[in-house]
Structures are given as C-alpha cells and as structure tokens.
Short mmCIF file of C-alpha atoms in Angstrom, two decimals:
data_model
loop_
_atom_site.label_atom_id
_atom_site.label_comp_id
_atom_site.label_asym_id
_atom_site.label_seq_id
_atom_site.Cartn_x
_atom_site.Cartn_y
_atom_site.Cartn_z
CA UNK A 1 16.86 60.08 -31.69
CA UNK A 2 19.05 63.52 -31.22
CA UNK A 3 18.59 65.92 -33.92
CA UNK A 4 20.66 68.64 -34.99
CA UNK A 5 20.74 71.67 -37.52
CA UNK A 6 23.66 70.90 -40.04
CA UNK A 7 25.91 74.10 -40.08
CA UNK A 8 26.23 76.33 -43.04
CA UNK A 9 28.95 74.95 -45.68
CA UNK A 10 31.62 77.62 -46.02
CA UNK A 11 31.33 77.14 -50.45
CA UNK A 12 30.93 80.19 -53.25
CA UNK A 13 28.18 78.55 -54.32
CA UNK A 14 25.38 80.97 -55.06
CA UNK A 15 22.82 79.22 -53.44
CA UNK A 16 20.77 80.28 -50.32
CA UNK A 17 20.10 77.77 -47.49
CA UNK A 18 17.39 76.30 -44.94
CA UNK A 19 18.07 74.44 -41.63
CA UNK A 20 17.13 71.18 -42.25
CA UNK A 21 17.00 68.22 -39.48
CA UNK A 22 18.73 64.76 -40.02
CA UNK A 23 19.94 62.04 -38.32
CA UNK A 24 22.88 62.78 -36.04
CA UNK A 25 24.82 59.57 -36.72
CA UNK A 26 24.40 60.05 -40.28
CA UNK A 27 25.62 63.39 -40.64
CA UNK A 28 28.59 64.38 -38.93
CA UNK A 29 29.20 68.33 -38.61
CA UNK A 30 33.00 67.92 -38.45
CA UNK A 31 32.50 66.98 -42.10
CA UNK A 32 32.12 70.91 -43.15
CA UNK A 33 35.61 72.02 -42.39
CA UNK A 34 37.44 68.95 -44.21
CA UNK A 35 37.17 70.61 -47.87
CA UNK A 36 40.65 71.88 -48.90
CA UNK A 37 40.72 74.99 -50.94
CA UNK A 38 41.52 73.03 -54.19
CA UNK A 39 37.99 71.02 -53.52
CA UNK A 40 36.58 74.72 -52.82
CA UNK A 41 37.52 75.59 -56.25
CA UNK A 42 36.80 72.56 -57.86
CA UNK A 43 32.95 72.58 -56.23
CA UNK A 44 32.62 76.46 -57.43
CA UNK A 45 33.18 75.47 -60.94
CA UNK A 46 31.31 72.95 -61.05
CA UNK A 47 28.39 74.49 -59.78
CA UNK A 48 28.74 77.35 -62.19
CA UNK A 49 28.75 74.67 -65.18
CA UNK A 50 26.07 72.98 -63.71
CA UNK A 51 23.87 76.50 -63.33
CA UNK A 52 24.36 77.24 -67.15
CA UNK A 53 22.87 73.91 -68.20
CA UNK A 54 19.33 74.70 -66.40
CA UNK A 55 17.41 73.45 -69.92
CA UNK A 56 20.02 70.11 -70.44
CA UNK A 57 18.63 67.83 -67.38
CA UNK A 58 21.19 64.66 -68.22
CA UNK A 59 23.67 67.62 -68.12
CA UNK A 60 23.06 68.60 -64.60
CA UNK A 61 23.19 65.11 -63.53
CA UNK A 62 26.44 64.04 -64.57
CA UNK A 63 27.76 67.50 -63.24
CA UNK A 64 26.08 66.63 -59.94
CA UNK A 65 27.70 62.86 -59.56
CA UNK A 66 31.31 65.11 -60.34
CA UNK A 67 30.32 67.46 -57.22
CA UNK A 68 29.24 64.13 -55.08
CA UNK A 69 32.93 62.91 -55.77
CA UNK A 70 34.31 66.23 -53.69
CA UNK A 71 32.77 65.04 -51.01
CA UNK A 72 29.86 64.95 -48.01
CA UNK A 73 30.03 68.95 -47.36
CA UNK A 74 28.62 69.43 -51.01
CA UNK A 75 26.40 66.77 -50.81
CA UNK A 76 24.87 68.53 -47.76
CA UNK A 77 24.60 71.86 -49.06
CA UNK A 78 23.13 70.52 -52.53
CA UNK A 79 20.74 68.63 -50.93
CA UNK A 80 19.25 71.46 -48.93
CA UNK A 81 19.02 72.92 -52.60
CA UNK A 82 16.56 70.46 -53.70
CA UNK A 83 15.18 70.24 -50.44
CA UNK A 84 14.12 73.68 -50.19
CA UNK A 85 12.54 73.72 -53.69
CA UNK A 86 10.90 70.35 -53.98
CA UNK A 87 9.06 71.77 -50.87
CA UNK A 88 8.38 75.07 -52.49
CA UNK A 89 7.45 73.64 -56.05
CA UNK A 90 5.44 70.33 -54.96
CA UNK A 91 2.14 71.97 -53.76
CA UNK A 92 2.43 74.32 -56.70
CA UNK A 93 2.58 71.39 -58.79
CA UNK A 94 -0.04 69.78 -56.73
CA UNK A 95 -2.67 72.51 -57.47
CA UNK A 96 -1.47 72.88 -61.03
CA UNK A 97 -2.50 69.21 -61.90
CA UNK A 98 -5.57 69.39 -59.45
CA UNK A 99 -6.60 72.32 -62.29
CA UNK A 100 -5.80 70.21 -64.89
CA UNK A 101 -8.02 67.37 -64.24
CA UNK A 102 -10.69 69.26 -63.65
CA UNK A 103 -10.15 70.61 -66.85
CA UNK A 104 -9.63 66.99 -68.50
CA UNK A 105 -13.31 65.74 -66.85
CA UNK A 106 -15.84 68.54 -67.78
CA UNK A 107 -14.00 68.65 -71.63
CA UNK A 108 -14.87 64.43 -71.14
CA UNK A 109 -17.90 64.99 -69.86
CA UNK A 110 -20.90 66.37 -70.52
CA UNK A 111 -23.79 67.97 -67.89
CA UNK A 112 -25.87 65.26 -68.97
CA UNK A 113 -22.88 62.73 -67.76
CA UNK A 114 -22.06 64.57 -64.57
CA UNK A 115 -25.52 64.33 -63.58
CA UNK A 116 -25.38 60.51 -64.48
CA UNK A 117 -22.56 60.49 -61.88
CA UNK A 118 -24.46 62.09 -59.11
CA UNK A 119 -27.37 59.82 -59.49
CA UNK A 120 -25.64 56.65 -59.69
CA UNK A 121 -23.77 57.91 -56.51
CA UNK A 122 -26.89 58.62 -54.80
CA UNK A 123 -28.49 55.08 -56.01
CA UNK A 124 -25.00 53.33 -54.52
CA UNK A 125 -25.23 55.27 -51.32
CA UNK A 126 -29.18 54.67 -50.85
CA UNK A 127 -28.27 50.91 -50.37
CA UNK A 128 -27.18 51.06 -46.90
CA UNK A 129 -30.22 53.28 -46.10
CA UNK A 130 -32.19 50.30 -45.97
CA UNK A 131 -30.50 49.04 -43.08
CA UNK A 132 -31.77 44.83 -42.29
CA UNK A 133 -33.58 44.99 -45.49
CA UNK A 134 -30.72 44.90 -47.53
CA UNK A 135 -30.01 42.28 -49.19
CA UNK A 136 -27.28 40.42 -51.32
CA UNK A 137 -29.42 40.37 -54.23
CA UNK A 138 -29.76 43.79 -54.34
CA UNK A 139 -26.31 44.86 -53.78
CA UNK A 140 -25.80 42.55 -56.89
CA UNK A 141 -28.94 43.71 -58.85
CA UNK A 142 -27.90 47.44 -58.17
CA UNK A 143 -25.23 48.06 -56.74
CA UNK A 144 -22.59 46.50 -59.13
CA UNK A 145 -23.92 47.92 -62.29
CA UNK A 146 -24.38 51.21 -60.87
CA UNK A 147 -20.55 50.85 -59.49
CA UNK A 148 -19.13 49.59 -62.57
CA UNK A 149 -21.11 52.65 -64.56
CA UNK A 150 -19.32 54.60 -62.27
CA UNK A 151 -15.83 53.52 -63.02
CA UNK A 152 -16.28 53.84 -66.25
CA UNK A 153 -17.95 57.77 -65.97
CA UNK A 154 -15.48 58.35 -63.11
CA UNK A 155 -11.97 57.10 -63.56
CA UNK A 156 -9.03 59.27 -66.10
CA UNK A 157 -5.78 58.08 -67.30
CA UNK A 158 -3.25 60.16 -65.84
CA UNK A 159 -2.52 60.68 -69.90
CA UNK A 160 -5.50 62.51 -70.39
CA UNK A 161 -4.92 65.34 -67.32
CA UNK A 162 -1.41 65.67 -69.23
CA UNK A 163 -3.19 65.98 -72.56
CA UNK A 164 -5.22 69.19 -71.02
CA UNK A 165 -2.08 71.51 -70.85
CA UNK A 166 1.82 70.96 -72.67
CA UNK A 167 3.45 72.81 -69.65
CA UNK A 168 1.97 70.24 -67.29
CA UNK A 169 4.55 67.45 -68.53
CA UNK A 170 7.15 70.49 -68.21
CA UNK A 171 6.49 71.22 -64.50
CA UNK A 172 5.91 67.38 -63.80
CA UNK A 173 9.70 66.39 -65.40
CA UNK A 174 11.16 69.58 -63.42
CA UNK A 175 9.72 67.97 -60.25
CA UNK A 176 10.87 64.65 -61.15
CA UNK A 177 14.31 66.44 -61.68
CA UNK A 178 14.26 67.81 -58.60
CA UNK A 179 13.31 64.38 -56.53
CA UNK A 180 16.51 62.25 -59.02
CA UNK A 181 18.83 65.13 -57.50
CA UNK A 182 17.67 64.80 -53.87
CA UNK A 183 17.84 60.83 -54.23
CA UNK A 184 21.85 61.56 -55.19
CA UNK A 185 22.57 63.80 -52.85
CA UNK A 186 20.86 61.66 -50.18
CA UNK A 187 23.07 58.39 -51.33
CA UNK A 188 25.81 60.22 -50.79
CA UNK A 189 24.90 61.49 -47.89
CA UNK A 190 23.93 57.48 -46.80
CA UNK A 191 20.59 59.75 -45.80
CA UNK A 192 17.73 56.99 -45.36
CA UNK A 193 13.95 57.94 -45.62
CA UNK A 194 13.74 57.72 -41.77
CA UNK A 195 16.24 60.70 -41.73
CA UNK A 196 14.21 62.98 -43.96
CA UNK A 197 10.89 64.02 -45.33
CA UNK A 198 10.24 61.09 -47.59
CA UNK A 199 9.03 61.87 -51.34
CA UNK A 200 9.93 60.43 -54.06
CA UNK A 201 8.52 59.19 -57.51
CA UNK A 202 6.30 56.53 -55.67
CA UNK A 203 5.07 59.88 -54.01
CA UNK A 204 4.26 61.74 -57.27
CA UNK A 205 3.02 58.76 -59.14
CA UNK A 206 0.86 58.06 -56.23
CA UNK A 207 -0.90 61.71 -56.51
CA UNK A 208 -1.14 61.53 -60.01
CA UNK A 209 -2.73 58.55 -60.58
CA UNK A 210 -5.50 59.19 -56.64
CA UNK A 211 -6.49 62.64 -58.30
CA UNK A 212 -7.14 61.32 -61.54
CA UNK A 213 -9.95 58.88 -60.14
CA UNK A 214 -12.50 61.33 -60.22
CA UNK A 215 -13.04 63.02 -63.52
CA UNK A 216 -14.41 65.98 -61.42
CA UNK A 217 -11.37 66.29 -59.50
CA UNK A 218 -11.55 64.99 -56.25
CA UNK A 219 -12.40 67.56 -53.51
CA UNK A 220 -9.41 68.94 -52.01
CA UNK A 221 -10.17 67.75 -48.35
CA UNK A 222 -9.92 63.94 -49.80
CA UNK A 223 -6.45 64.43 -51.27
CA UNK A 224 -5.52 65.53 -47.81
CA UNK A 225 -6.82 62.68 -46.25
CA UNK A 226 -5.34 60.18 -48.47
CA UNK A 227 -1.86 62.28 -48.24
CA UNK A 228 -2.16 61.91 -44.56
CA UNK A 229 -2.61 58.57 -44.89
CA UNK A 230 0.49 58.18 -46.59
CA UNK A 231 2.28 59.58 -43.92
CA UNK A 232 0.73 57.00 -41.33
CA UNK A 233 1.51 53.85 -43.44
CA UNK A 234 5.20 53.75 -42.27
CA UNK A 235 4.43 51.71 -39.03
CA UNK A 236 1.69 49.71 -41.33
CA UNK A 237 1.66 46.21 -42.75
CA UNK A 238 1.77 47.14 -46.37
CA UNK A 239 -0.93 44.33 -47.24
CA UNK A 240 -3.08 46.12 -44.37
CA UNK A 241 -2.39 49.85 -45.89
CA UNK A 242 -3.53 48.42 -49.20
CA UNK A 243 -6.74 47.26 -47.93
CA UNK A 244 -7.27 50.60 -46.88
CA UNK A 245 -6.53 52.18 -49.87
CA UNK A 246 -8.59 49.80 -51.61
CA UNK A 247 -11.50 50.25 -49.18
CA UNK A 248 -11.22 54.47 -49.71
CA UNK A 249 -11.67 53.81 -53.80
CA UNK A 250 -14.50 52.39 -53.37
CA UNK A 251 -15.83 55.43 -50.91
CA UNK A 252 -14.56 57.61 -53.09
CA UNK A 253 -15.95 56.08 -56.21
CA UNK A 254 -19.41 56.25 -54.81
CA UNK A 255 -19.01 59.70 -53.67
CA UNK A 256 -17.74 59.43 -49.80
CA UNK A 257 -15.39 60.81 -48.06
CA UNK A 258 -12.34 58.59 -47.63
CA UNK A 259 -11.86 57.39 -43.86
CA UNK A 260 -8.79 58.36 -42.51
CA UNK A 261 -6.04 55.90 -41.36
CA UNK A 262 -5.99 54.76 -37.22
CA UNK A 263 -2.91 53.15 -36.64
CA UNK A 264 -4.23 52.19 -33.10
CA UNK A 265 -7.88 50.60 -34.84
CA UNK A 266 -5.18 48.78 -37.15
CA UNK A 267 -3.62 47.23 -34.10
CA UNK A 268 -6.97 46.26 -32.28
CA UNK A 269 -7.76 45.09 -35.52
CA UNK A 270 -4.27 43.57 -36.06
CA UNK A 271 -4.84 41.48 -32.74
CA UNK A 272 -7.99 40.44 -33.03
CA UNK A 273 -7.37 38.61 -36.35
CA UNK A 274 -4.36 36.75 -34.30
CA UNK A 275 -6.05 36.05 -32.17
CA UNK A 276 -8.85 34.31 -34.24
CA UNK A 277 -6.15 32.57 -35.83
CA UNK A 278 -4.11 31.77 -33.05
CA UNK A 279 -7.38 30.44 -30.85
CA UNK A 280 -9.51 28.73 -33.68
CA UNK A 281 -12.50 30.87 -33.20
CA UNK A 282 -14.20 33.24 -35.76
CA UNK A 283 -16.51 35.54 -34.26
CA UNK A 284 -17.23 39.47 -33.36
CA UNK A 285 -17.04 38.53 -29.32
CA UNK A 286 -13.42 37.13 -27.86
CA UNK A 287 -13.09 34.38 -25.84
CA UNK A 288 -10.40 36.24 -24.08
CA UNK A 289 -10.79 38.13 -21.18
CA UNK A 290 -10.50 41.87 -21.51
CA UNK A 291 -11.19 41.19 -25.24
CA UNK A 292 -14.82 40.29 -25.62
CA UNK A 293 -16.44 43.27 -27.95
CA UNK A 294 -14.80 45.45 -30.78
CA UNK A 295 -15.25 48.09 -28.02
CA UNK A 296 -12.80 46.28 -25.12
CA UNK A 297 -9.91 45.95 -27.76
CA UNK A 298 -10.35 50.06 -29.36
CA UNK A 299 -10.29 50.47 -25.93
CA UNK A 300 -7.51 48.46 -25.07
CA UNK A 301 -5.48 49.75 -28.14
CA UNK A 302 -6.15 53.35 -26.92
CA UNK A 303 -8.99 54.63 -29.16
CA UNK A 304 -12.66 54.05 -29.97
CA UNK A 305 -14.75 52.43 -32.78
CA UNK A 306 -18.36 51.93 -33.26
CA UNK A 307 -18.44 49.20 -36.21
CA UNK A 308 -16.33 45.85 -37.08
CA UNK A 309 -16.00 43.23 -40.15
CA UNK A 310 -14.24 40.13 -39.98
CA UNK A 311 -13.36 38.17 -42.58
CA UNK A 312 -11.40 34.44 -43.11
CA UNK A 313 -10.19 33.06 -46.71
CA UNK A 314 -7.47 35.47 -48.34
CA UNK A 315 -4.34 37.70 -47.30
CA UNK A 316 -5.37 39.62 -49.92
CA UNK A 317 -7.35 42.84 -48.76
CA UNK A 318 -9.24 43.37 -51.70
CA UNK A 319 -10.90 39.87 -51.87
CA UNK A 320 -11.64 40.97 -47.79
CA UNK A 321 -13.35 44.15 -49.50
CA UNK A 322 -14.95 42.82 -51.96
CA UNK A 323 -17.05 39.88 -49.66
CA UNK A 324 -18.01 42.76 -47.53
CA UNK A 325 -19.31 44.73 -50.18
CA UNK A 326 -21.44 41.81 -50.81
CA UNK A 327 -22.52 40.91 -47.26
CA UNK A 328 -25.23 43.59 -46.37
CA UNK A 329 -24.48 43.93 -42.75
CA UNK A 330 -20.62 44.63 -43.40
CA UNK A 331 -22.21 46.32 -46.30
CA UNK A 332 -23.31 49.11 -44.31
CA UNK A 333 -20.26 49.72 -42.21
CA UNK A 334 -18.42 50.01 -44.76
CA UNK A 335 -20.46 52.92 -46.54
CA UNK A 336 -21.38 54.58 -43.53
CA UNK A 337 -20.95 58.26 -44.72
CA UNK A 338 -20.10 59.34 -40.67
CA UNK A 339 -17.37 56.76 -40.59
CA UNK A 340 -13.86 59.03 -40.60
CA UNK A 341 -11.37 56.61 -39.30
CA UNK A 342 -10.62 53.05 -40.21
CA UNK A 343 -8.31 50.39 -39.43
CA UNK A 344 -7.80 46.87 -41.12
CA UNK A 345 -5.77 44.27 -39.63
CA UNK A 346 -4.41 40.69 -41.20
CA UNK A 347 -2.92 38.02 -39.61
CA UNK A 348 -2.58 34.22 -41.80
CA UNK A 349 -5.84 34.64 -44.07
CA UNK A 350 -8.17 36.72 -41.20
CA UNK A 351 -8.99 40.24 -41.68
CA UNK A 352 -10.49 42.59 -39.32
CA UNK A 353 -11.84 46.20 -40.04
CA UNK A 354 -12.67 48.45 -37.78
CA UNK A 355 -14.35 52.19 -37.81
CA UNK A 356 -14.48 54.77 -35.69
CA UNK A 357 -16.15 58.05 -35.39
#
C-alpha cells in the first residue's frame, strides 16, 4: 500500500494543519485544485458560521454536512481538524477520567473495604500456589465466593466516575463531538478504518467502561496493555479477541496483570483447534508431524509459549474460560502471574489457549 502526504488545501479557513497519511486510491491530490472561487467563498463562510456556534453542537453539525456538499478538498482539510485534536484531547481525556475513578472508588470505599479487596485478591491468587493439590472443590469452596465478593467490591458503573465531577460529561460530549465530525468528514472522504487511525465511540465506550472495573483505578500499565490489545484485534477472530478480553477480567479482577495479545500464539492456537476438529482427536500432543507439543506449533507459528488449555463443547469463549477456571491444572495457567502473552484460538466448538513468557 503507497502512502502519501495530502497537500495543503489552498482555503481562508483559519485553521492550522498536520500531514496526515491515507490511502492513495482513496484520496486523490488532484482533488485540491478543483474548488472554484465561488466554492472558496462559500467554504469561508461557512466555516466562520460554524466557528461562532462552538457552545450549539447540532449547530456545527448541520453547518458541517453544508461544507461536505462543496466538496472532497474541505472534507480533507476538516478532517485533519478533528484529526489533529481528537489526538491532542483523547489522552487528556484519558487521564481526566483515570482521576475521576479513582476519585469515585475511595469516596465508595472505605480502608476497611480496600483492604477486603487486597485480601480476597491474595486468597484468589494463593489457589494456584498449591500447584497438584488443587482441587475443584476448592476452587468452588473459595475461589468463587471470594471472586464474586470481588465483583461486587471491585466493579463501578461508568455513571458513578461521571457522578465524581460535572465537567467530566462536558469533556466526554466534546470528545464525542469531535469523533461524530471525523466520522463525516471520513464518509465523505469514502475514508475506511484501514485508511486511518481508527477511534471511534466503540473506542471511548470501550475505555470507559475497562477503567471503571477497578474501583481503585486500574494501574496505568494495564490500560496500556488492554489499549494495545485493541490495536492487535484487527487480524483477530472477534469470538477469539473476546475470549481474551474475557480471560484479562478475570486477571484483572483478581489483581493480575492482563496478558498481552500474540497474534502468532492465536494462530498456533487457531490451528491446533482445526486440527482437533478436522482429525477427531482431543489431546495436548498432535498426531501430526511437526505438530506434536504446544512447543512445535509456537514454534512453527514463529514465537514461544510455555503453557496450553484445550477445551471442546462451546464457540463461546467465556464458557471455554469459565471450565478452565474450574479445572485446576488449566487453573493454574491461567493465573500464572509471569504469564504476559496469550493467545486463544476457536475452530467449530474447540478452543485452544496458549501463554507465553
């Protein structure tokens, strides 16, 4: 794919600009030099009407579908608008709400409940600690009650971070004015989110609703995991990047760090659940040559990994996750505080996990 640096649109528009990569075949740089000086006009005057509504939101939108009418050259140079200060405003926004949560759990907590928390964490976490002694029983006996506790100390509506502060809910609608703009000017543009930095509302919701799981505020490293992780679903089944996700809440609710997504341990992972399928066997060791350990197929796919689940009875991930949090051997993998990477892999109703370090 050739890239290219869209040129500067020759407008009045009192706006400053960034170079911003796209698709070549979407964006066409001939387009800057087709605006007449009646559309120059017409685009000035509009923009000036839409800067004096900066408090009137529906206001600025229908001036903004007007400008989209003139034609791609404004679309461009509105775009890098937003695009420059969605980028500037987001992690802004990010710490903002980050703050505000924190704020929102120690006003709905007390020390007595935080140190509830830490001790339930520690009594979850001490399960796997006891290695081949483990047992179902006590995963059931302990662990569930002391996980469910947890969800109940642990996890915030997103209403009551808002709640904290009244500007929050204005800096969250200006960012979600921001990302409706960018989404117009990318339409008209026929932009798609291959051809851009993705983010959207799925984005912010996303962020919103991860941060508020932890009435502490999750530490700042794990919201960069799980935003990387984002990034690397793109090439993912979604069923298999919901697994993950699914598989992180509960590290996260018990205090771990989440694992980070391996798009290469979700395609040894990916192929050894075909092949079970495929060959009618259900086991850790392949019948097929080149195959035979968890090791061979990491190794195969690239990468490295030094624990593997299987599972057989549901495409759905969770129901994968939740038998393993029952089955003390898969147990343990699963919890294993030194795991960082992870990747899941489905094929018909067989799941494979893998871990790496």
């Amino acid at each position: 794919m050739s890239l290219i640096k869209p040129q500067i649109i020759v407008l009045t528009l009192s706006c400053l600009l960034i170079s911003h990569s796209v698709n070549a075949s979407k964006l066409e740089i001939g387009d800057v030099n087709k605006l007449n000086q009646d559309d120059k006009i017409r685009a000035t005057k509009l923009y000036n009407e839409y800067e004096k509504h900066q408090d009137n939101y529906s206001k600025q939108i229908s001036i903004l579908n007007e400008m989209m009418e003139i034609g791609r050259p404004v679309a461009q140079k509105m775009f890098q608008k937003f695009d420059r200060e969605l980028r500037a405003k987001w992690p802004l926004y990010q710490k903002f709400y980050v703050d505000c949560a924190k704020k929102a759990g120690f006003k709905k907590t007390t020390s007595t409940t935080r140190q509830e928390i830490l001790l339930l964490e520690q009594k979850v976490q001490g399960l796997r600690k006891l290695g081949e002694k483990l047992t179902k029983n006590q995963i059931k006996q302990i662990g569930d009650p002391a996980l469910n506790r947890l969800k109940n100390l642990k996890v915030m509506k997103v209403d009551e971070v808002f709640a904290i502060n009244p500007s929050l809910q204005k800096r969250r609608d200006y960012i979600s004015h921001l990302i409706k703009q960018r989404k117009i000017c990318m339409d008209r543009l026929v932009l798609l989110e291959s051809d851009v930095v993705d983010f959207g509302m799925k984005e912010l919701l996303n962020y919103e609703k991860l941060t508020s799981t932890s009435v502490l505020g999750p530490p700042r490293e794990y919201m960069q995991i799980l935003e990387m992780n984002d990034k690397n679903i793109k090439n993912i089944n979604p069923s298999e990047a919901a697994a993950v996700r699914n598989l992180n809440e509960y590290r996260i609710l018990i205090g771990l760090r989440p694992c980070i997504i391996d798009p290469k341990l979700c395609l040894a992972s990916r192929e050894h659940s075909k092949d079970m399928e495929r060959k009618g066997f259900f086991a850790h060791d392949s019948p097929i040559r080149g195959k035979k350990s968890p090791w061979d197929r990491a190794k195969l796919a690239g990468t490295i990994a030094n624990a593997e689940n299987i599972y057989k009875g549901s495409q759905n991930g969770e129901s994968a996750n939740r038998a393993w949090w029952y089955s003390p051997g898969h147990h343990v993998n699963m919890f294993n505080p030194n795991a960082k990477r992870v990747g899941m892999g489905l094929s018909g109703k067989h799941w494979t996990q893998m871990f790496g370090p």
